[in-house]
Coordinates of C-alpha atoms in Angstrom, one line a residue:
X1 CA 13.2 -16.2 -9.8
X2 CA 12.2 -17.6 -6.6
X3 CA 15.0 -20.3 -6.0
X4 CA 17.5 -17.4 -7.3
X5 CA 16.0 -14.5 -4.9
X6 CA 15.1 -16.3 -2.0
X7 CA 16.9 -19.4 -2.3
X8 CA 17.5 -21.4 1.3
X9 CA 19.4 -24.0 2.4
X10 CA 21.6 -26.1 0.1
X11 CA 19.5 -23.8 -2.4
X12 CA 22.1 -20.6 -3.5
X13 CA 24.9 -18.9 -2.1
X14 CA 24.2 -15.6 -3.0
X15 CA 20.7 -15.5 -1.7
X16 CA 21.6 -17.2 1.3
X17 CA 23.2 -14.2 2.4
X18 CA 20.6 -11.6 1.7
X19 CA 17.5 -10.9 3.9
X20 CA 15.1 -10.9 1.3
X21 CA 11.3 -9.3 1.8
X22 CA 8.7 -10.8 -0.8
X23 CA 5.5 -8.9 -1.8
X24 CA 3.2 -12.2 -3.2
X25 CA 0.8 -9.9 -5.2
X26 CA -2.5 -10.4 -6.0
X27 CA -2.7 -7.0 -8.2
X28 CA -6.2 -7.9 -10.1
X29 CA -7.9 -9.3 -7.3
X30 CA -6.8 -6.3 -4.5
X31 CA -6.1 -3.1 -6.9
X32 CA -6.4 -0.9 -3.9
X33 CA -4.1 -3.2 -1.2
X34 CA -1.9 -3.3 -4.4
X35 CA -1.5 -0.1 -4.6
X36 CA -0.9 0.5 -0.8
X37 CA 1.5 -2.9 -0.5
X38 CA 3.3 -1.3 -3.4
X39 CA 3.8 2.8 -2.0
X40 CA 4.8 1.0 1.7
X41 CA 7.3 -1.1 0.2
X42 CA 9.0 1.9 -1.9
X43 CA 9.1 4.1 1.3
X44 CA 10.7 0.7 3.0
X45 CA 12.7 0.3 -0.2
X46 CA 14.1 4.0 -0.3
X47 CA 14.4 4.2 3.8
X48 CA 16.5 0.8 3.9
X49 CA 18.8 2.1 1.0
X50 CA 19.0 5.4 2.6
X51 CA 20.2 4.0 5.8
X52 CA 22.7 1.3 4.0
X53 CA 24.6 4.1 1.9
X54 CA 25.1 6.7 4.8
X55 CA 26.2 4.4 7.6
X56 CA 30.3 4.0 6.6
X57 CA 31.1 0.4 7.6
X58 CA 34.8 0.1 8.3
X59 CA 36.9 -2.6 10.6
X60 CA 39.1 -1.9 13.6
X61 CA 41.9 -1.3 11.2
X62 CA 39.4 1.8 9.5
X63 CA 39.3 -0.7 6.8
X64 CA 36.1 -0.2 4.2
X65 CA 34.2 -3.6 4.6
X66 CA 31.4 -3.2 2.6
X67 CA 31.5 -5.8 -0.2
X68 CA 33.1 -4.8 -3.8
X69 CA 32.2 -6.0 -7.0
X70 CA 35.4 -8.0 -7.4
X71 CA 35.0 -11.2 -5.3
X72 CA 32.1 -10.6 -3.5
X73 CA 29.2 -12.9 -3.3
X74 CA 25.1 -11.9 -3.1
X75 CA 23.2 -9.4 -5.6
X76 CA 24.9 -5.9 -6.1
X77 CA 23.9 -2.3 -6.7
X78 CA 26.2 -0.9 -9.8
X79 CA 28.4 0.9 -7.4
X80 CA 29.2 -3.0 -6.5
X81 CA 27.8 -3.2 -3.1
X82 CA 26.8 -6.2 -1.8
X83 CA 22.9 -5.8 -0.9
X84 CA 22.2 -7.5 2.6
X85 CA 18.3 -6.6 2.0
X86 CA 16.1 -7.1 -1.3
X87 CA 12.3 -6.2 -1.7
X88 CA 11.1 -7.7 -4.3
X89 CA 7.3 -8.3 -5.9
X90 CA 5.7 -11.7 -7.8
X91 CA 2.4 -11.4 -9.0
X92 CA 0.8 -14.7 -7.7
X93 CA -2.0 -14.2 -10.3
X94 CA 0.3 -15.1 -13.0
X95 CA 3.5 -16.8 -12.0
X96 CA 3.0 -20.4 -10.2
X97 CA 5.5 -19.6 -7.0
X98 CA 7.7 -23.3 -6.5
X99 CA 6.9 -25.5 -3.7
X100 CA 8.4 -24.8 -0.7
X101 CA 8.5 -20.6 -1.1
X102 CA 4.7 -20.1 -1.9
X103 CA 2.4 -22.8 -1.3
X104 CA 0.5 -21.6 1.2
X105 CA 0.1 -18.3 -0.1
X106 CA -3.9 -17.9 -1.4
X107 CA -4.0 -14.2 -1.3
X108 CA -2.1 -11.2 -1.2
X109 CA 1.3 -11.7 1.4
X110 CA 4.4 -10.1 2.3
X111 CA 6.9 -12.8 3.8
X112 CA 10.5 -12.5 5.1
X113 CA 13.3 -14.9 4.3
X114 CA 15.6 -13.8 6.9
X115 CA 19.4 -14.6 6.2
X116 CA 20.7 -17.8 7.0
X117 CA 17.2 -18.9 8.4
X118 CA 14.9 -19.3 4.6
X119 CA 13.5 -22.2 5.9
X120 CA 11.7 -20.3 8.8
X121 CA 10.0 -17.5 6.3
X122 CA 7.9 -15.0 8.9
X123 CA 4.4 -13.2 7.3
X124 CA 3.9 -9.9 7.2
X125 CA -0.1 -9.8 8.3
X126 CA -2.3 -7.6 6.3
X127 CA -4.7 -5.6 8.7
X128 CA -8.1 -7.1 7.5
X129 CA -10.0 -9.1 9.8
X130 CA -10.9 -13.1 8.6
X131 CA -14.5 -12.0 8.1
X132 CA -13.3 -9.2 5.1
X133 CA -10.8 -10.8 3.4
X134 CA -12.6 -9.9 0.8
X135 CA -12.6 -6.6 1.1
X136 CA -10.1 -4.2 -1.2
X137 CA -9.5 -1.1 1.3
X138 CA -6.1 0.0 1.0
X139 CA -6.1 0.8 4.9
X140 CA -5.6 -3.1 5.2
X141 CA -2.3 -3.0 3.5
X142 CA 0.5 -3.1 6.0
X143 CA 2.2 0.3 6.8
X144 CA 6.1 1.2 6.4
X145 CA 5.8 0.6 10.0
X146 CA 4.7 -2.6 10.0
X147 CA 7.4 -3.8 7.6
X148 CA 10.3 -1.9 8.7
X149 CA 9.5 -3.3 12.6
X150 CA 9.6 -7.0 11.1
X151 CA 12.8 -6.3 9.6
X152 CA 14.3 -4.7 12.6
X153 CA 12.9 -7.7 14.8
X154 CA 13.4 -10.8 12.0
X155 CA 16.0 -9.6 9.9
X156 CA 18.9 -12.2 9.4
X157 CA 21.7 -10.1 8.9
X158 CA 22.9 -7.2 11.5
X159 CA 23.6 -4.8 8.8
X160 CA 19.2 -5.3 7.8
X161 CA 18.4 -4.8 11.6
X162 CA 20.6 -1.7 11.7
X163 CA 19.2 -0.1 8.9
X164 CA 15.8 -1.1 9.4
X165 CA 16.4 1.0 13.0
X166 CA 18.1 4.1 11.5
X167 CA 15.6 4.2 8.7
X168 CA 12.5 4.1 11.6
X169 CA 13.9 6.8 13.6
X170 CA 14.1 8.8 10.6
X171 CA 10.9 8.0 8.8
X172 CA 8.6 10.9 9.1
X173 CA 5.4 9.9 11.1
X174 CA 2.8 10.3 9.1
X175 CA 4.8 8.4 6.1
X176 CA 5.3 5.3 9.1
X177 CA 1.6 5.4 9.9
X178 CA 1.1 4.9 5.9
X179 CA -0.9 8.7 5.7
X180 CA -2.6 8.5 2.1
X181 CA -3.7 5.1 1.7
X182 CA -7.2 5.8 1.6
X183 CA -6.7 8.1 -1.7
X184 CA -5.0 4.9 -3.3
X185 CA -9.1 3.8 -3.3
X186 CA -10.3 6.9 -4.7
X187 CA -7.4 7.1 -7.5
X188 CA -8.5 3.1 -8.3
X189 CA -12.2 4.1 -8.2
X190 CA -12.2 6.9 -10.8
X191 CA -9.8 4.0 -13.0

């Protein structure tokens, strides 16, 4: 999965192409960052696809340039779209993530392997200080914020920046500031 997602230099084509944001779970370790890693990453999910579908790309010409199924290169949607951003999940507990892609990873990350630059991966910081890493508290998951900001700043590809922009704008506030986290806890605690 990794080599095929994320891919890199000299690696694969299609992936190359694709700004790809990783999730390296720890889900048994950190239930409650889990849970809040997993409800900002389907608001970031949602708001980039959002953005993607409602922004028509055409050329000078008012030619449609968005990629087609027939000849075009990188992982599609079924309408045959060419994705330019994937947010996928591992679980790090049990999957062994290859050499280069995940071997510093000890604990739960989100990491972005921009377009055209997978050998310079940039980490997503989760919010807990050094001293409680330990700690499970969903409020130390990062927020849709967080995320869509790294994508806007790091992304590889224009069309990820764009959309990361449009989708912040349009994010309510209270969704960006990742409101709710702390009944993730309370839903895991009655579990």
């Amino acid at each position: 999965f990794a080599r095929r997602a994320i891919g890199g230099r000299d690696r694969g084509g299609d992936a190359d192409v694709t700004d790809v944001l990783v999730y390296f779970a720890f889900p048994r370790k950190n239930p409650a960052k889990h849970a809040a890693t997993l409800d900002t990453l389907r608001h970031v999910s949602n708001a980039i696809a959002r953005a993607a579908r409602t922004k028509p790309q055409v050329d000078k010409g008012g030619k449609d340039t968005r990629a087609r199924t027939r000849g075009a290169r990188g992982p599609k949607s079924p309408a045959g779209e060419l994705h330019t951003t994937v947010v996928a999940m591992i679980d790090a507990e049990r999957n062994e993530i290859p050499h280069p892609w995940g071997a510093s990873i000890d604990g739960p990350a989100v990491v972005l392997f921009p377009a055209s630059g997978k050998e310079k991966p940039r980490l997503l910081p989760f919010r807990d200080a050094e001293s409680a890493q330990d700690l499970d508290r969903p409020s130390d998951a990062p927020t849709p914020a967080d995320a869509l900001a790294m994508l806007q700043r790091s992304g590889g590809r224009p069309e990820t920046r764009e959309a990361a922009g449009v989708a912040f704008a349009h994010m309510e506030q209270r969704t960006l500031e990742g409101a709710g986290r702390d009944t993730l806890e309370d839903e895991h605690d009655e579990l």
